[in-house]
Short mmCIF file of C-alpha atoms and ligand atoms in Angstrom, two decimals:
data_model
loop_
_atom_site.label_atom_id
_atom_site.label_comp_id
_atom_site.label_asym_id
_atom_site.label_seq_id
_atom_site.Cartn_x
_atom_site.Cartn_y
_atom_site.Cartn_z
CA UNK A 1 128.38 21.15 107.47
CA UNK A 2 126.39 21.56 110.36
CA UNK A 3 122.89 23.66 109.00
CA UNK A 4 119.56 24.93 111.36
CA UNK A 5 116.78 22.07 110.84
CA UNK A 6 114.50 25.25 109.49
CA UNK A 7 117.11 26.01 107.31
CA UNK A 8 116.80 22.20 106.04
CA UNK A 9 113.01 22.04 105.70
CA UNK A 10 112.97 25.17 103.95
CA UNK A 11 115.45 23.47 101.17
CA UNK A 12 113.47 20.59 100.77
CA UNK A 13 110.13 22.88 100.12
CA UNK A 14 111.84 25.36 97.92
CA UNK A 15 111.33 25.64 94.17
CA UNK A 16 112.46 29.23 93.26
CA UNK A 17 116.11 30.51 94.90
CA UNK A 18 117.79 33.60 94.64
CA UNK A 19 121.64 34.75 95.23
CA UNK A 20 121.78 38.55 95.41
CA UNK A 21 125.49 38.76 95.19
CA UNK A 22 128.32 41.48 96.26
CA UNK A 23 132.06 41.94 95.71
CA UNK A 24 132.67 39.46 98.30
CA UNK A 25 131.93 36.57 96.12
CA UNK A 26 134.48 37.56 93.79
CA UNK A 27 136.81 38.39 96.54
CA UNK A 28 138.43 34.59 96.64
CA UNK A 29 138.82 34.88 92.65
CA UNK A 30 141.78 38.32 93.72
CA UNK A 31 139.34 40.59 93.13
CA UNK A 32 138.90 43.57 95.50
CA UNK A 33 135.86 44.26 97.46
CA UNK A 34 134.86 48.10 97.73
CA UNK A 35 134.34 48.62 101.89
CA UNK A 36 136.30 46.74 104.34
CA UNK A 37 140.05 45.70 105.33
CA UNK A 38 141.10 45.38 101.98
CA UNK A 39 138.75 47.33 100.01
CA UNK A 40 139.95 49.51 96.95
CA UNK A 41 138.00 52.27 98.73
CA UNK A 42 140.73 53.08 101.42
CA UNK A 43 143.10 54.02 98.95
CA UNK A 44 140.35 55.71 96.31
CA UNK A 45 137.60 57.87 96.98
CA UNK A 46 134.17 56.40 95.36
CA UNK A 47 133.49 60.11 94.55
CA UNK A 48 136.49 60.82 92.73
CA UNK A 49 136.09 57.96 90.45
CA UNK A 50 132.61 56.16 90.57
CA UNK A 51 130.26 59.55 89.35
CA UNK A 52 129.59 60.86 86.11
CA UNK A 53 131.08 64.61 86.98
CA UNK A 54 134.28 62.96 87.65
CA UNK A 55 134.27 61.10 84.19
CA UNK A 56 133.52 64.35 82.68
CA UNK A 57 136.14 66.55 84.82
CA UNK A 58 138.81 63.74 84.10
CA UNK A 59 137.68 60.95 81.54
CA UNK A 60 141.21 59.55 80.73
CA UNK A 61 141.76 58.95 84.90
CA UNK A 62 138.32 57.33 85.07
CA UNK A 63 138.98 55.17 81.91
CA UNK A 64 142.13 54.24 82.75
CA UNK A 65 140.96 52.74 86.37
CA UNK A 66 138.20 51.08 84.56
CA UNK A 67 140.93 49.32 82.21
CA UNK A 68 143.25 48.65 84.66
CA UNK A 69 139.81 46.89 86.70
CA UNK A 70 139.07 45.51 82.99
CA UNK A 71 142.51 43.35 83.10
CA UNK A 72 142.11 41.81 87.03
CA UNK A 73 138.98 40.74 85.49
CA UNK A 74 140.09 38.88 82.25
CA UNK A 75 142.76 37.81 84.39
CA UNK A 76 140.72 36.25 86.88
CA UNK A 77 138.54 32.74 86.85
CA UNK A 78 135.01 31.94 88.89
CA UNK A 79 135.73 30.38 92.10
CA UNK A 80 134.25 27.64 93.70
CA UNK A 81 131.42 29.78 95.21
CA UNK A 82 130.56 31.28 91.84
CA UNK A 83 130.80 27.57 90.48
CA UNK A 84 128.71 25.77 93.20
CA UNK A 85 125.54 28.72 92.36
CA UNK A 86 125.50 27.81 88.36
CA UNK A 87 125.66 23.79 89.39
CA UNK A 88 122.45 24.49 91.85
CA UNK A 89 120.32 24.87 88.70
CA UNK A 90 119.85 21.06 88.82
CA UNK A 91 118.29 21.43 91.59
CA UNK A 92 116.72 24.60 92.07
CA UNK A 93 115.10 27.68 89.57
CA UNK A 94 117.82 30.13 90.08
CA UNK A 95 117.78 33.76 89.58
CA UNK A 96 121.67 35.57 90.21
CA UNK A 97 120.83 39.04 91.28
CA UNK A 98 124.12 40.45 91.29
CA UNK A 99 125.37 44.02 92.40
CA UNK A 100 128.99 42.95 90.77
CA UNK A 101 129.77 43.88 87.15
CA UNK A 102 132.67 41.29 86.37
CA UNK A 103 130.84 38.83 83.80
CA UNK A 104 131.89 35.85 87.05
CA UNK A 105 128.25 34.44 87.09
CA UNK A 106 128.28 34.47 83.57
CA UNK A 107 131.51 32.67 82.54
CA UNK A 108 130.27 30.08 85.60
CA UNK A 109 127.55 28.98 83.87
CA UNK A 110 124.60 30.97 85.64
CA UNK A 111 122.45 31.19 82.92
CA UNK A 112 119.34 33.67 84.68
CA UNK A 113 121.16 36.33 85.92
CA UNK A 114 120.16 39.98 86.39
CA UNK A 115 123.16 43.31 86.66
CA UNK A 116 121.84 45.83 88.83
CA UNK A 117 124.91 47.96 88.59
CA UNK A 118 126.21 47.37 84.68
CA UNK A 119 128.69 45.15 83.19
CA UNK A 120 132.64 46.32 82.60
CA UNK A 121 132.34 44.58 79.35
CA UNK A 122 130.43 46.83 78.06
CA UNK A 123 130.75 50.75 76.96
CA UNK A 124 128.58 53.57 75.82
CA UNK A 125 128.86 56.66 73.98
CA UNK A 126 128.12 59.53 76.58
CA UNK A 127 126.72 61.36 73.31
CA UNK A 128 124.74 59.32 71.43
CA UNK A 129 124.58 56.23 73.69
CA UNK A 130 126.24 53.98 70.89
CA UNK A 131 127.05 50.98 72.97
CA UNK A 132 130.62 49.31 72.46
CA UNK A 133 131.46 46.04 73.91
CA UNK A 134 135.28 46.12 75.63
CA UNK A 135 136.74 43.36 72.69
CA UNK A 136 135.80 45.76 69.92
CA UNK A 137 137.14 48.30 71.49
CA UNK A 138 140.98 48.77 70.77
CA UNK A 139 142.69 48.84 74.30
CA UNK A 140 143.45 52.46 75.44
CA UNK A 141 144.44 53.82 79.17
CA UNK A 142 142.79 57.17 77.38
CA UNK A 143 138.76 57.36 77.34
CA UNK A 144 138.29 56.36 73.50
CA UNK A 145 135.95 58.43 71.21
CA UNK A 146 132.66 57.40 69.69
CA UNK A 147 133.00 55.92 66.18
CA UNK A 148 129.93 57.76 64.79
CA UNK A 149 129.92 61.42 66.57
CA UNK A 150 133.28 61.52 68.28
CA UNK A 151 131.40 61.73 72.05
CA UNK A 152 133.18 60.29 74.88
CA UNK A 153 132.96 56.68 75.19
CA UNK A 154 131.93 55.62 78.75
CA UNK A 155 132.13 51.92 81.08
CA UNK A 156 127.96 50.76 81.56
CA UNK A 157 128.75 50.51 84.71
CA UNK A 158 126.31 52.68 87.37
CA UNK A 159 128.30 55.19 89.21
CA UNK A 160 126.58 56.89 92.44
CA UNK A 161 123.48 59.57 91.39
CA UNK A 162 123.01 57.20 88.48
CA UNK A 163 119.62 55.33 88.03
CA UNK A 164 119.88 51.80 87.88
CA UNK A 165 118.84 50.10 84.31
CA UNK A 166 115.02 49.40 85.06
CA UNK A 167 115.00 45.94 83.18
CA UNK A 168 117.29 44.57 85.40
CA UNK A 169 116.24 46.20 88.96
CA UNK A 170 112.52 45.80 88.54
CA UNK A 171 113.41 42.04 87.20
CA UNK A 172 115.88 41.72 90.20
CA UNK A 173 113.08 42.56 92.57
CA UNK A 174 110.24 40.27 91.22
CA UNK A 175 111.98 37.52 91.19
CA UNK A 176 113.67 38.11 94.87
CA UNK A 177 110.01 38.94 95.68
CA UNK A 178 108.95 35.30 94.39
CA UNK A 179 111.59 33.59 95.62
CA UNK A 180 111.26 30.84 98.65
CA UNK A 181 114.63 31.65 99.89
CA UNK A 182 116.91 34.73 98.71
CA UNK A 183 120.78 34.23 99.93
CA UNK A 184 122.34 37.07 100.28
CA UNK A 185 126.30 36.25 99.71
CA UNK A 186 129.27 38.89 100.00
CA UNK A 187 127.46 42.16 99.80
CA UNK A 188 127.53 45.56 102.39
CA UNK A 189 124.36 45.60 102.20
CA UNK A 190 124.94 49.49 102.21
CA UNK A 191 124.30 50.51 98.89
CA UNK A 192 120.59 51.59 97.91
CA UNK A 193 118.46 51.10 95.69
CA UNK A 194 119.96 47.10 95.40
CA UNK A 195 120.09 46.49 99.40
CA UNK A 196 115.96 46.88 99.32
CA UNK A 197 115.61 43.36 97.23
CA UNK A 198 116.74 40.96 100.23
CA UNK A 199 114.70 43.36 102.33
CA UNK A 200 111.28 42.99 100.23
CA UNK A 201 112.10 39.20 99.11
CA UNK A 202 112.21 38.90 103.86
CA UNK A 203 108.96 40.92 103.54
CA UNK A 204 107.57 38.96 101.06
CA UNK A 205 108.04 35.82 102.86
CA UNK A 206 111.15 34.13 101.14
CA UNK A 207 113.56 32.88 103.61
CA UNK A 208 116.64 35.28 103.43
CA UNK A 209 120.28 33.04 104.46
CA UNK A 210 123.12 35.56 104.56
CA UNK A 211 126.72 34.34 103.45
CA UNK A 212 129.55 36.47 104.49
CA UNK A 213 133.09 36.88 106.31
CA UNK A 214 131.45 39.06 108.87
CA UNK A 215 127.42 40.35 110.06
CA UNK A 216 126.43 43.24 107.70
CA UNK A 217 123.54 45.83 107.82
CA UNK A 218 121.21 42.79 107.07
CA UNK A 219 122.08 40.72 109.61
CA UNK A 220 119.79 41.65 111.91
CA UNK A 221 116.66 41.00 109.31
CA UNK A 222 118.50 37.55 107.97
CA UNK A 223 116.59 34.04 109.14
CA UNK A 224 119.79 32.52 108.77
CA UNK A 225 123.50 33.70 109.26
CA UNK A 226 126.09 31.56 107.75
CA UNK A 227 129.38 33.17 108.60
CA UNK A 228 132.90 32.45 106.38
CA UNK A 229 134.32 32.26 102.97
CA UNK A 230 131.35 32.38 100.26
CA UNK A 231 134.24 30.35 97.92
CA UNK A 232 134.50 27.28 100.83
CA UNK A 233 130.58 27.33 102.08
CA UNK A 234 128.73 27.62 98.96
CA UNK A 235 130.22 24.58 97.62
CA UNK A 236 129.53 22.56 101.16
CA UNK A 237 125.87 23.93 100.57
CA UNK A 238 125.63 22.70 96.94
CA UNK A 239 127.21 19.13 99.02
CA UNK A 240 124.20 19.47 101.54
CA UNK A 241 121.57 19.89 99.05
CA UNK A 242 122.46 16.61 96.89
CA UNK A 243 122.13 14.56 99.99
CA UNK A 244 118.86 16.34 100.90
CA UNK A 245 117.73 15.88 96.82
CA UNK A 246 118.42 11.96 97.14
CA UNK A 247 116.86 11.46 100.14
CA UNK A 248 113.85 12.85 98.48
CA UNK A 249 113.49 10.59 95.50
C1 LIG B 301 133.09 38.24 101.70
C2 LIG B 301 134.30 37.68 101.30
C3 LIG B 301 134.31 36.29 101.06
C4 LIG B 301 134.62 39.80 101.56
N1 LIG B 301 133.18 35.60 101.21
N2 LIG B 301 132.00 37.51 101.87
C5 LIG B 301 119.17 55.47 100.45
C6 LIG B 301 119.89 55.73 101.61
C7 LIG B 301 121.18 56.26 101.54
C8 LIG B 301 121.77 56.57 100.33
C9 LIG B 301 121.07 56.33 99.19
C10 LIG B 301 119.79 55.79 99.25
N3 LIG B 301 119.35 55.64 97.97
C11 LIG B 301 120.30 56.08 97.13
C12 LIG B 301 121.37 56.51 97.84
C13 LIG B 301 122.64 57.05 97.27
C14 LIG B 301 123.59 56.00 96.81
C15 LIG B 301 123.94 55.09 97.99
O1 LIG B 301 123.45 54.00 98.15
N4 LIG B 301 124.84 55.54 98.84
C16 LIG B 301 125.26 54.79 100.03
C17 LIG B 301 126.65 54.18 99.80
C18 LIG B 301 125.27 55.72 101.20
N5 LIG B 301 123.03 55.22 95.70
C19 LIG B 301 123.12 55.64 94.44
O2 LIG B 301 123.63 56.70 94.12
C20 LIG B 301 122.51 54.72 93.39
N6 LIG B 301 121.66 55.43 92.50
C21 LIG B 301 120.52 55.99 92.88
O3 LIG B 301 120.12 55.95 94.02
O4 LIG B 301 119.84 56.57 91.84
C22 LIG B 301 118.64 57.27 92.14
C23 LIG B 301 118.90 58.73 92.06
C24 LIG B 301 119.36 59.27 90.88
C25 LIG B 301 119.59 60.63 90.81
C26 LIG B 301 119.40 61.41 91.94
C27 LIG B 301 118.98 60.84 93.12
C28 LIG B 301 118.72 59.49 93.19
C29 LIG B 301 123.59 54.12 92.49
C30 LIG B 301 124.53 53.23 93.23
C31 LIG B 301 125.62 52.76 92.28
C32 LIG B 301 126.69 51.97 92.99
N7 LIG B 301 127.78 51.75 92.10
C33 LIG B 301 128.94 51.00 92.57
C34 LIG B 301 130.09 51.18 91.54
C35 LIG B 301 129.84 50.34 90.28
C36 LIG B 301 130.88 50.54 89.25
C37 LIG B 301 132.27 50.11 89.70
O5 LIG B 301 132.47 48.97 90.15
O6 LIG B 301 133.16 50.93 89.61
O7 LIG B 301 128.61 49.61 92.72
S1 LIG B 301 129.42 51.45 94.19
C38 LIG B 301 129.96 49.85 94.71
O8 LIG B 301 129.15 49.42 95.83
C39 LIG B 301 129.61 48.92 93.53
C40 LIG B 301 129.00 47.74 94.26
O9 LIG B 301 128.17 47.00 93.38
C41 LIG B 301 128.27 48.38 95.40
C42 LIG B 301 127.98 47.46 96.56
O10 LIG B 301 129.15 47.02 97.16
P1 LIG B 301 129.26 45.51 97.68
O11 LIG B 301 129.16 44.58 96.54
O12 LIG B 301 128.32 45.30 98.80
O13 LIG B 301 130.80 45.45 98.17
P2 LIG B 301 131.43 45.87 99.57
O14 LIG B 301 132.88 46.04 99.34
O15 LIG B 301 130.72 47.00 100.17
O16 LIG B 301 131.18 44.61 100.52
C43 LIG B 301 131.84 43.37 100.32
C44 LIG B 301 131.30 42.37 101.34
O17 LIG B 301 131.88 41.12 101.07
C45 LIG B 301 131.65 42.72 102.79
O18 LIG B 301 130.48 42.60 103.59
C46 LIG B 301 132.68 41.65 103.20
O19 LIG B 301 132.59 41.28 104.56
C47 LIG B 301 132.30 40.51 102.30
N8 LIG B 301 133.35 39.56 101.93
N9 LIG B 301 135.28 38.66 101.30
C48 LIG B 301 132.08 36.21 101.65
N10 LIG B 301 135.47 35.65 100.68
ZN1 LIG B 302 128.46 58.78 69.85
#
């Protein structure tokens, strides 16, 4: 793999690396991205689904899209992108700041990771905010009822109008922020408030590499475009990076 001699220099500096992360990354593990060719929203409107006044006009609909998503999921394994960004932290201090809510990082191996838009694992009473992980949950295609008041159980997942949990956007943005380079791999780039951490991790002087099929909204700000699959060229990075990590001892 062929990569720009800043690109290289910029490796060999860096202590602190970020991967702000989109459905493309889970794409090459059959999971569908949102926008795009294939994306789940040409057959589904976002805002008949993905917002709380459609839960509430329709829950069972909702809950039943969310456990048909649920099964894909269990269904599904990391891939060798998702694989290659939990093996870089034996070289690297890496942060996953990931817009995805499929657990993928996680059952990879990335141990720091932050979930800007919720986890499908994970429920909540709409009620009395009673949370619920998914295994303790008998499996329903009907939106189950809170155990203690009988409320509406919902996915903690962040549908559009929602705020995003502060822990993880504020930690998602420091550490972008602090970062020497911040790749951005398999995103839009279109949805806000998580497309402004690349944009203040450029600002803030980290080094921003873009991974992706095709240029995005960030393109145009990235230092570095990398263009294909994130599953084949993260793991020709991670390949890269051991050669420039022996050369250095
Ligand atoms: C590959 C690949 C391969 C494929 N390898 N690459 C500022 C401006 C305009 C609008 C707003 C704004 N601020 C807020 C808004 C409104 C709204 C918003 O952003 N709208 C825009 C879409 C116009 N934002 C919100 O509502 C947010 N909340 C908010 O702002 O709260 C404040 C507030 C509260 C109350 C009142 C007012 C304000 C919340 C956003 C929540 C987003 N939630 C979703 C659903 C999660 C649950 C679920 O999954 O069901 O999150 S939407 C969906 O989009 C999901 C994703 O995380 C998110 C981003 O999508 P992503 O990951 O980028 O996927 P795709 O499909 O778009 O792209 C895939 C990419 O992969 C493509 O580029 C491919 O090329 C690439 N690719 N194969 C590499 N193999
Ligand atoms: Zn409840």
């Amino acid at each position: 793999m062929q990569l720009k001699k800043e690109f290289i220099e910029r490796l060999q500096k860096a202590k602190k690396i970020v991967f702000f992360t989109g459905a493309g990354i889970s794409a090459e593990s059959g999971i569908s991205t949102f926008r795009g060719v294939d994306g789940i929203w040409n057959k589904m409107k976002p805002e008949e689904l993905a917002n709380f006044d459609a839960f509430m006009r329709n829950p069972d609909l909702v809950w039943e899209w969310y456990q048909h998503r649920r099964e894909i999921v269990h269904n599904c394994q990391p891939n060798p992108g998702h694989n290659a960004i939990a093996a870089l932290e034996q070289y690297y201090d890496v942060t996953v700041v990931t817009q995805n809510i499929d657990n993928l990082h996680r059952r990879a191996g990335s141990t720091k990771i932050f979930e800007l838009h919720g986890n499908i694992e994970r429920n909540f009473c709409v009620n009395c905010h009673t949370f619920y992980n998914s295994p303790d949950l008998e499996i329903t295609y009907t939106a189950p009822k809170c155990k203690k008041c009988g409320g509406l159980v919902r996915p903690d997942v962040v549908w559009f109008g929602e705020m995003l949990p502060q822990d993880q956007y504020s930690g998602g943005e420091k550490t972008a922020a602090w970062s020497d380079i911040c790749f951005v791999v398999g995103t839009s780039a279109v949805v806000f408030p998580a497309a402004y951490i690349p944009m203040q991790a450029k600002h803030n002087g980290s080094y921003v590499v873009e991974i992706n099929i095709e240029p995005t909204e960030l393109s145009r700000s990235a230092d570095y475009s990398i263009f294909g699959k994130s599953g084949e060229i993260l793991p020709q990075l991670l390949e890269e990076i051991k050669k420039i990590k022996e050369q250095q001892l």
